[in-house]
Structure formats: C-alpha cells, structure tokens
C-alpha positions as a printed NumPy array, in Angstrom:
array([[110.873, 108.029, 115.914],
       [107.431, 106.957, 117.37 ],
       [104.661, 106.211, 114.236],
       [101.024, 105.62 , 115.13 ],
       [100.107, 102.131, 115.275],
       [ 96.971, 100.69 , 113.647],
       [ 96.513,  97.306, 114.325],
       [ 95.884,  95.644, 117.664],
       [ 94.405,  92.851, 119.096],
       [ 92.007,  93.315, 121.814],
       [ 88.977,  91.029, 123.553],
       [ 85.696,  92.85 , 123.346],
       [ 83.658,  89.668, 124.436],
       [ 81.373,  89.871, 121.326],
       [ 82.432,  86.318, 119.718],
       [ 79.834,  85.491, 117.72 ],
       [ 78.315,  88.797, 117.197],
       [ 78.877,  89.472, 113.573],
       [ 76.156,  86.899, 112.692],
       [ 72.89 ,  89.427, 113.696],
       [ 71.41 ,  90.686, 110.973],
       [ 71.503,  94.405, 110.348],
       [ 67.541,  94.926, 111.144],
       [ 68.786,  97.599, 113.899],
       [ 70.209,  99.668, 111.574],
       [ 69.711, 103.467, 111.675],
       [ 66.838, 104.893, 109.038],
       [ 66.588, 107.055, 106.186],
       [ 69.429, 104.506, 104.732],
       [ 67.197, 103.153, 101.964],
       [ 64.171, 100.253, 101.909],
       [ 65.158,  96.862, 101.033],
       [ 62.485,  96.329,  99.16 ],
       [ 62.438,  94.973,  95.743],
       [ 66.411,  95.872,  95.601],
       [ 69.184,  94.495,  93.321],
       [ 72.672,  95.185,  95.394],
       [ 75.575,  95.721,  92.549],
       [ 78.385,  94.245,  94.246],
       [ 82.232,  94.783,  93.088],
       [ 84.596,  92.911,  94.756],
       [ 88.431,  91.961,  94.386],
       [ 90.067,  88.602,  93.391],
       [ 92.012,  86.687,  95.992],
       [ 93.1  ,  84.042,  93.169],
       [ 96.394,  83.365,  92.277],
       [ 96.509,  84.942,  88.371],
       [ 95.773,  82.257,  85.884],
       [ 94.893,  79.328,  88.892],
       [ 91.492,  77.685,  89.773],
       [ 90.827,  79.374,  93.233],
       [ 88.94 ,  82.456,  92.212],
       [ 87.062,  84.611,  94.684],
       [ 83.75 ,  84.554,  92.194],
       [ 82.673,  81.156,  93.41 ],
       [ 82.777,  82.174,  96.884],
       [ 80.563,  85.966,  96.465],
       [ 78.182,  83.473,  94.306],
       [ 77.626,  81.082,  96.805],
       [ 77.504,  83.711,  99.359],
       [ 74.608,  86.014,  96.908],
       [ 72.518,  83.01 ,  96.795],
       [ 72.706,  82.258, 100.544],
       [ 71.455,  85.431, 101.138],
       [ 69.321,  85.989,  98.614],
       [ 67.364,  82.973, 100.193],
       [ 66.908,  84.4  , 103.604],
       [ 65.927,  87.588, 102.16 ],
       [ 64.224,  87.202,  99.097],
       [ 63.531,  90.994,  98.334],
       [ 66.976,  91.776,  97.711],
       [ 69.109,  90.363,  94.773],
       [ 72.779,  90.63 ,  94.583],
       [ 74.754,  90.75 ,  91.434],
       [ 78.459,  90.402,  91.646],
       [ 81.127,  91.379,  89.501],
       [ 84.893,  90.153,  90.854],
       [ 87.76 ,  91.356,  89.212],
       [ 91.548,  91.556,  89.522],
       [ 93.458,  93.726,  91.685],
       [ 94.894,  95.156,  88.631],
       [ 91.759,  96.538,  87.316],
       [ 89.293,  96.533,  90.605],
       [ 90.117,  99.809,  92.034],
       [ 90.337, 101.375,  88.687],
       [ 86.955, 100.148,  87.57 ],
       [ 85.397, 101.259,  90.583],
       [ 86.58 , 104.85 ,  90.561],
       [ 85.577, 105.036,  86.753],
       [ 81.651, 103.62 ,  88.161],
       [ 81.794, 106.573,  90.812],
       [ 83.257, 108.925,  88.148],
       [ 80.166, 108.294,  85.508],
       [ 77.371, 108.301,  87.929],
       [ 77.16 , 104.596,  88.316],
       [ 78.884, 103.582,  91.757],
       [ 78.13 , 100.158,  93.049],
       [ 75.913,  99.699,  96.399],
       [ 79.017,  97.864,  97.697],
       [ 83.022,  97.696,  96.565],
       [ 85.29 ,  95.512,  98.291],
       [ 89.015,  97.175,  96.772],
       [ 91.58 ,  99.037,  98.538],
       [ 91.083, 102.371,  99.508],
       [ 87.489, 104.302, 100.862],
       [ 89.305, 107.415, 102.193],
       [ 88.595, 109.758,  98.889],
       [ 84.957, 108.132,  98.776],
       [ 84.189, 109.181, 102.453],
       [ 85.892, 112.655, 102.191],
       [ 83.458, 113.465,  98.962],
       [ 80.531, 112.568, 101.069],
       [ 79.83 , 109.083,  98.934],
       [ 79.734, 106.776, 101.442],
       [ 77.224, 105.177, 104.255],
       [ 79.089, 105.449, 107.735],
       [ 79.43 , 102.366, 109.246],
       [ 76.691, 103.212, 112.139],
       [ 74.059, 103.982, 109.264],
       [ 74.783, 100.402, 107.793],
       [ 75.849,  98.076, 110.599],
       [ 73.854,  97.662, 114.744],
       [ 76.243,  98.365, 117.588],
       [ 77.002,  94.572, 118.032],
       [ 78.187,  93.43 , 114.527],
       [ 80.57 ,  97.013, 114.52 ],
       [ 81.987,  95.67 , 117.844],
       [ 83.443,  92.463, 116.694],
       [ 85.579,  93.849, 114.422],
       [ 89.309,  94.567, 115.29 ],
       [ 89.212,  97.935, 117.239],
       [ 92.229,  99.563, 115.935],
       [ 91.357,  98.307, 112.515],
       [ 87.968,  99.553, 112.775],
       [ 89.527, 102.769, 113.597],
       [ 91.982, 103.238, 110.81 ],
       [ 88.744, 102.56 , 108.682],
       [ 87.906, 106.852, 110.099],
       [ 87.885, 109.77 , 108.094],
       [ 87.678, 112.76 , 110.55 ],
       [ 86.792, 110.206, 113.165],
       [ 83.778, 108.788, 111.708],
       [ 83.867, 104.81 , 110.47 ],
       [ 83.497, 104.771, 106.825],
       [ 85.552, 102.205, 105.748],
       [ 84.71 ,  98.486, 106.897],
       [ 88.393,  96.1  , 107.147],
       [ 87.564,  92.812, 104.925],
       [ 90.306,  91.184, 105.219],
       [ 94.23 ,  91.518, 106.877],
       [ 97.662,  90.307, 106.894],
       [100.868,  90.773, 108.087],
       [104.771,  90.234, 106.639],
       [107.283,  88.231, 107.234],
       [110.676,  86.962, 105.63 ],
       [110.381,  83.778, 103.66 ],
       [113.606,  82.091, 102.978],
       [114.055,  78.926, 100.71 ],
       [115.441,  76.04 , 102.917],
       [117.138,  73.752, 100.302],
       [119.279,  76.942,  99.087],
       [119.858,  77.943, 102.435],
       [121.367,  74.864, 102.354],
       [122.988,  74.87 ,  99.338],
       [124.206,  77.714, 100.604],
       [125.844,  76.583, 103.588],
       [123.418,  78.465, 105.694],
       [121.627,  76.946, 108.542],
       [118.058,  76.453, 107.246],
       [116.923,  76.77 , 110.73 ],
       [118.33 ,  79.976, 111.477],
       [116.894,  83.234, 109.045],
       [118.419,  86.26 , 109.399],
       [117.816,  88.659, 112.185],
       [119.398,  91.836, 111.399],
       [120.509,  93.387, 108.238],
       [124.255,  92.421, 108.601],
       [122.767,  88.468, 108.553],
       [120.729,  89.095, 105.911],
       [123.371,  90.708, 103.634],
       [125.69 ,  87.637, 105.094],
       [123.215,  85.347, 103.865],
       [122.664,  86.958, 100.392],
       [126.603,  87.285,  99.715],
       [126.56 ,  83.288, 100.748],
       [123.2  ,  82.879,  98.241],
       [124.859,  84.956,  95.113],
       [127.749,  82.532,  96.094],
       [125.985,  79.343,  95.381],
       [124.519,  80.336,  92.299],
       [121.085,  81.479,  93.484],
       [119.735,  83.86 ,  90.819],
       [117.922,  86.345,  93.151],
       [119.546,  86.062,  96.868],
       [117.19 ,  88.774,  97.621],
       [113.898,  89.681,  96.565],
       [113.444,  93.472,  96.178],
       [110.269,  94.312,  94.487],
       [110.12 ,  97.959,  93.875],
       [108.204,  97.907,  90.915],
       [104.712,  99.468,  90.891],
       [102.156,  96.631,  92.067],
       [104.383,  96.361,  95.327],
       [106.795,  99.271,  95.956],
       [104.637, 101.476,  98.758],
       [104.273,  97.662, 100.801],
       [108.388,  96.776, 100.418],
       [109.063, 100.61 , 100.99 ],
       [107.215, 100.62 , 104.376],
       [108.503,  97.41 , 105.203],
       [112.295,  98.773, 105.341],
       [111.333, 101.65 , 107.008],
       [110.001,  99.697, 109.628],
       [112.814,  97.639, 110.35 ],
       [115.173, 100.698, 109.873],
       [113.128, 102.657, 112.725],
       [111.637, 104.603, 110.281],
       [107.894, 104.801, 108.874],
       [105.738, 107.169, 106.228],
       [104.107, 109.017, 109.357],
       [105.195, 109.687, 112.913],
       [103.111, 109.624, 116.605],
       [101.04 , 112.894, 115.604],
       [100.059, 111.164, 111.905],
       [102.039, 113.864, 109.837],
       [104.333, 112.599, 107.223],
       [108.148, 111.94 , 107.74 ],
       [109.378, 110.566, 104.483],
       [112.612, 112.03 , 104.421],
       [113.358, 111.236, 107.646],
       [117.438, 110.493, 108.85 ],
       [116.02 , 106.625, 109.18 ],
       [114.356, 106.802, 106.169],
       [117.491, 107.73 , 104.027],
       [119.612, 105.692, 106.457],
       [117.435, 102.81 , 105.028],
       [117.661, 103.267, 101.202],
       [121.328, 104.361, 101.532],
       [121.994, 100.601, 103.143],
       [119.439,  99.254, 100.123],
       [121.536, 100.624,  97.764],
       [124.732, 100.298,  98.782],
       [124.676,  97.263, 100.448],
       [122.053,  94.813,  98.859],
       [121.457,  96.573,  95.059],
       [124.39 ,  97.964,  94.624],
       [126.009,  94.416,  95.897],
       [124.497,  92.8  ,  93.316],
       [122.215,  90.26 ,  95.727],
       [119.01 ,  91.099,  94.148],
       [119.035,  89.754,  91.251],
       [119.537,  91.255,  87.73 ],
       [116.656,  93.035,  87.055],
       [116.375,  96.738,  88.402],
       [114.335,  96.51 ,  91.517],
       [112.414,  99.253,  89.848],
       [111.193,  97.474,  87.556],
       [110.229,  94.417,  89.743],
       [106.684,  93.307,  90.789],
       [106.021,  90.884,  93.775],
       [104.015,  88.314,  91.992],
       [107.035,  88.454,  89.743],
       [109.166,  86.994,  93.02 ],
       [106.262,  85.169,  94.245],
       [106.625,  82.814,  90.958],
       [110.086,  82.715,  91.203],
       [110.033,  81.729,  94.684],
       [107.838,  79.072,  93.95 ],
       [110.286,  77.65 ,  91.382],
       [112.881,  77.713,  93.553],
       [115.024,  81.078,  92.165],
       [114.627,  83.544,  95.272],
       [116.795,  82.976,  98.363],
       [114.578,  85.249, 100.774],
       [111.732,  87.884, 100.349],
       [109.269,  89.616, 102.371],
       [105.804,  87.848, 101.545],
       [102.222,  87.499, 102.941],
       [100.353,  84.916, 104.191],
       [ 98.758,  83.696, 100.776],
       [102.742,  82.707,  99.394],
       [102.485,  79.933, 101.605],
       [ 99.846,  78.153,  99.488],
       [101.537,  79.226,  96.307],
       [105.134,  77.554,  97.512],
       [102.947,  74.736,  98.924],
       [101.472,  73.431,  95.68 ],
       [105.239,  74.048,  94.28 ],
       [106.506,  71.743,  96.742],
       [108.809,  74.424,  98.294],
       [110.708,  74.09 , 101.475],
       [110.205,  77.553, 102.966],
       [110.609,  79.223, 106.707],
       [109.498,  82.421, 107.694],
       [110.725,  84.648, 110.583],
       [110.272,  88.169, 112.154],
       [111.809,  91.026, 109.599],
       [115.152,  91.45 , 109.795],
       [116.18 ,  95.035, 111.814],
       [118.777,  97.287, 111.58 ],
       [120.282,  96.006, 114.871],
       [118.103,  92.756, 114.928],
       [114.557,  91.496, 114.305],
       [112.253,  94.2  , 113.596],
       [110.078,  95.749, 116.569],
       [107.367,  95.728, 114.263],
       [106.564,  94.909, 110.673],
       [103.928,  96.206, 108.381],
       [ 99.76 ,  94.942, 108.039],
       [ 98.125,  95.4  , 105.205],
       [ 93.657,  95.652, 105.159],
       [ 91.411,  95.715, 102.289],
       [ 88.05 ,  97.434, 102.738],
       [ 84.401,  96.892, 102.056],
       [ 82.512, 100.277, 102.002],
       [ 78.731, 101.039, 100.799],
       [ 77.908, 103.875,  98.264],
       [ 75.03 , 106.043,  99.131],
       [ 73.767, 106.98 ,  95.663],
       [ 71.269, 104.337,  94.712],
       [ 69.818, 104.682,  98.365],
       [ 70.487, 100.721,  99.029],
       [ 71.99 , 101.458, 102.322],
       [ 69.385,  98.792, 104.182],
       [ 69.399,  96.119, 102.006],
       [ 73.548,  96.74 , 101.835],
       [ 73.618,  96.731, 105.467],
       [ 72.28 ,  93.579, 105.663],
       [ 74.085,  91.879, 103.358],
       [ 77.252,  93.35 , 104.902],
       [ 76.27 ,  91.863, 107.98 ],
       [ 75.571,  88.733, 107.028],
       [ 79.04 ,  88.066, 104.956],
       [ 81.019,  89.232, 108.619],
       [ 79.375,  86.423, 110.354],
       [ 82.17 ,  84.496, 111.807],
       [ 81.526,  81.438, 109.66 ],
       [ 81.127,  83.262, 106.524],
       [ 84.257,  85.608, 107.474],
       [ 86.212,  82.388, 108.493],
       [ 85.301,  80.737, 105.404],
       [ 86.941,  83.578, 103.163],
       [ 90.165,  84.063, 105.227],
       [ 91.278,  80.442, 105.868],
       [ 90.662,  79.652, 102.425],
       [ 93.133,  82.637, 101.014],
       [ 95.452,  82.152, 104.234],
       [ 94.552,  85.751, 105.118],
       [ 93.898,  87.283, 108.651],
       [ 90.448,  87.76 , 110.123],
       [ 89.243,  91.554, 111.088],
       [ 86.835,  90.161, 113.338],
       [ 87.407,  89.249, 117.048],
       [ 85.139,  86.11 , 116.709],
       [ 87.007,  84.758, 113.582],
       [ 90.699,  85.501, 114.979],
       [ 90.112,  83.23 , 118.144],
       [ 88.626,  80.968, 115.847],
       [ 91.493,  80.728, 113.293],
       [ 94.027,  80.757, 116.566],
       [ 92.436,  77.561, 117.858],
       [ 92.403,  75.793, 114.872],
       [ 94.639,  73.406, 114.187],
       [ 94.935,  73.189, 110.632],
       [ 95.64 ,  77.06 , 110.747],
       [ 98.902,  77.039, 112.569],
       [100.834,  78.511, 109.475],
       [ 99.26 ,  81.525, 109.953],
       [ 99.465,  81.965, 113.737],
       [102.985,  83.287, 113.54 ],
       [101.55 ,  86.197, 111.131],
       [ 98.624,  86.555, 114.025],
       [101.028,  87.037, 116.443],
       [102.411,  90.141, 114.455],
       [ 98.967,  91.661, 114.841],
       [ 99.354,  93.703, 117.987],
       [102.458,  95.456, 116.769],
       [101.822,  95.523, 112.93 ],
       [101.505,  99.184, 111.685],
       [ 99.179,  99.672, 108.445],
       [ 99.49 , 102.341, 105.45 ],
       [ 97.934, 105.705, 106.841],
       [ 94.63 , 105.151, 104.823],
       [ 92.686, 107.074, 106.101],
       [ 94.424, 110.233, 104.706],
       [ 92.802, 110.937, 101.728],
       [ 96.126, 112.594, 100.676],
       [ 97.78 , 108.67 , 100.6  ],
       [ 96.334, 107.562,  97.044],
       [ 98.068, 110.384,  95.865],
       [101.432, 109.826,  97.814],
       [101.309, 106.052,  97.194],
       [101.231, 106.661,  93.422],
       [103.613, 108.7  ,  93.808],
       [105.939, 105.757,  95.531],
       [105.393, 103.37 ,  92.918],
       [106.579, 105.737,  90.439],
       [109.475, 107.286,  92.4  ],
       [110.95 , 105.023,  94.993],
       [112.796, 102.58 ,  92.826],
       [115.109, 105.277,  91.874],
       [116.71 , 105.608,  95.295],
       [118.414, 102.005,  94.708],
       [119.751, 102.461,  91.5  ],
       [122.948, 103.068,  91.212],
       [123.973, 106.77 ,  91.705],
       [120.665, 107.144,  93.27 ],
       [119.998, 109.731,  95.971],
       [117.815, 108.211,  98.341],
       [117.541, 111.857, 100.096],
       [116.645, 113.666,  96.817],
       [113.905, 110.835,  96.054],
       [112.196, 110.86 ,  99.792],
       [112.641, 114.592,  99.366],
       [110.392, 114.547,  96.631],
       [107.77 , 112.372,  98.056],
       [107.791, 114.422, 101.022],
       [106.913, 117.753,  99.124],
       [104.543, 115.785,  97.157],
       [102.892, 114.432, 100.63 ],
       [102.718, 118.032, 102.123],
       [102.01 , 119.895,  98.944],
       [ 98.342, 116.966,  98.871],
       [ 97.879, 117.704, 102.934],
       [ 98.008, 121.588, 102.051],
       [ 95.48 , 120.985,  99.346],
       [ 92.643, 119.427, 101.53 ],
       [ 94.016, 115.995, 101.005],
       [ 94.711, 114.795, 105.029],
       [ 92.716, 112.857, 107.551]])
C-alpha cells in the first residue's frame, strides 16, 4: 500500500534565516502599536516535574518585549490534557488567543479563523521550515499551521530485563516474530509488562498508526483517502489480538484502558520490557537510571521501513487583528537559537533546517540522532484533513476493542472507516 509521506529533510540553504524579524509581513494584518498578545501554549514538562514550559515562555516573552516595547505578551501554559479543549472553548466563546501552540490547526483554518503563514512571516523565515512539514501545515494548498516541534518513534527496551530473560541486550527484536519471542521470554522471567500497548485514549491514534505502518498499512493511501479497514490494517490488529494481547504479553490491564504516560512511568520503574516511545522518554528513563536501548520499530517481516512522526503546531487567530505583532513574535520564537533552546531541553526534534543541522552537529545530542535519522521516512497523521479531529477521537474511543478477547478488528476498523468517509462527505476533507 502506498501512503503519503509528510516529512522529509531537505537542505534549503537558509540556515539561520529564522532569526530575521517579520518586518516584511504583508499589510492589513493589524498594527503592532500598543498590542498585548494573548498566547496559549502546551506544557512539555513531566507531570509533577520541575521542567515545565512556563519558565521558557515567560523568558521568551520578556526578552521579546525588550526588543519590541510596544508589544506585550500574556502567556498561559496548560497541560496537554486541557490545552486543546481550552483553546476550543475560547474560540467558541468569541475570545480566541492571538497565538495558540496546540495539537491541531486544520478545523480553525477551514473556518477562516487563522492568518495564513504568508500573512505572518517573511519568506526567509518560512523557507527555513523543513519543506514537507510546512506542506503538512496546509489546508487547500495554503499553509496555516506553523510546525512547532516534531518527534519520531523508536522501540525502547529495558536492557536489564532483557538480560534477566536470557535475551541479548544488544540485539533488540527486528520483526514481529522476534518481538513476540522476546515478549514470551520476558513473561517467563516474571516481567510485569513484557510489551506495553497503550490503546487507551491518551495515545491510541499514535500507537495504532505505528502498528499499521509496521504492517504495511496506514491511515490513508497515496491519494490521501482513508483506508482504515484495508486488508493490511485488519491483519495487523488480528496479529496484535492473537499474538500479543491474547497470549498475555501486554500485562494485566486491557490495552483499551492503558495510557501512554502510565506505561512511561512503569518503564521508569523497571516494569516494562518493551514499548514504543518518543524522545522525551529518554529523559524520564535517564532520571530513573534505567539502562535502555532503542531500535527501529519491528515490522511484519523485518525492521519497519517507516515510522510515525508527530508535529505540534503554532497558529495565529485573526479575530483580534494582531497579525503583525503575532508575526513578529513567531519569527522571534523561531530564531535558530531560541527554537533550538526549546527542542533540546525536551529531547524533541526541530522543525527548521537550521536547527536540525545544529542538533546533528551537537555532540551532547547524540542520543537524538537515531530519531533524526527517522525523519526522511517518517509519516504523520493526516492533520491537514479537517475530518481528522473527529476520526482521531473515534479511534481513541474504539480501537482498543479490536484487540480485546473476542474482538473483531474487521468490524472495528470498518466502523472507523465509515466514520471517516462520513466526515469527508460532510465537508471535513482536506
């Protein structure tokens, strides 16, 4: 099955261009004189930890205000559990923020609520974005979403638990059969969760997509049409149901009731043998002194040819008419030094060519190079589809049923396909 690939590295020759200001922005987007920008952003810190994002944004706002004394920035940082809902409520109440840094943009763009990127940023700043990530920010061929950070996924495994189970800690599984064999050995060694499968509402769309890709399927085909109930996808979930969940290799809790952060926490306690994870899991594992390894996701017959990538988005709302001021702040935030400061503190991947080049050459970021290497073949959610929000919500509600005892993947995926097609027909397409 062919699928659209959203992210690829490309050298643009624009290293450092994001340090330019937005003085070249298009007119008609609002004056910066005496403006207070309302900014709502997501918190990338660990729950209950001391590495929250508020300090970063406060520092960025204060340094920006020194250079732009006619623009104040009022920052609110919220957890991922509430930030998207909070922004949606603000929009519904008629009081949207000027800038939001959240998980999706397409619905707001389709309703005409956002400035286009061309209205906000000068061409050199736009050109520094990784080209295909910029494309993923488009609705109807116009870019509205500014990629903010990205990440890819790898298989994490606990080397100490591998050794305890008689497995070679330097040879992680490369295929589904090898993963099942390793999970069986871990279970025999009394590992509580041989493989962590978070199909609960927090992570279900991501875990689902990783497995679909590793089985030769995906959410959409090369024509960007939904193919949720494809034969490849059904076969993938039948294998998960029978070979992992049904064999008792995913722990006692049902995958439908298992969230990502719960498994990340358990991995930090040394209770999980293997799970799919993103770069920030490295920080959590390092703090807990877990000896872990990472590897390309196992595929049906060998290492997967692609992995899932995720991008979070920034956007500027039009209602308050503060486009010029918002553009200046966003250009300031994407200066290579400032952008790199943010992604490096959270073990995330940059979205600009200049910051990506810096990360690759930074010796202190060697652990992230394997994730960077995944970018050319990473595939992303179909975020440019306005329908994706509702489809994703349905996946969160239903996909766990496909791997339950007596679950029927064909029925579950067929119902999700019907939802996707209905949303597309209702005008929720790209």
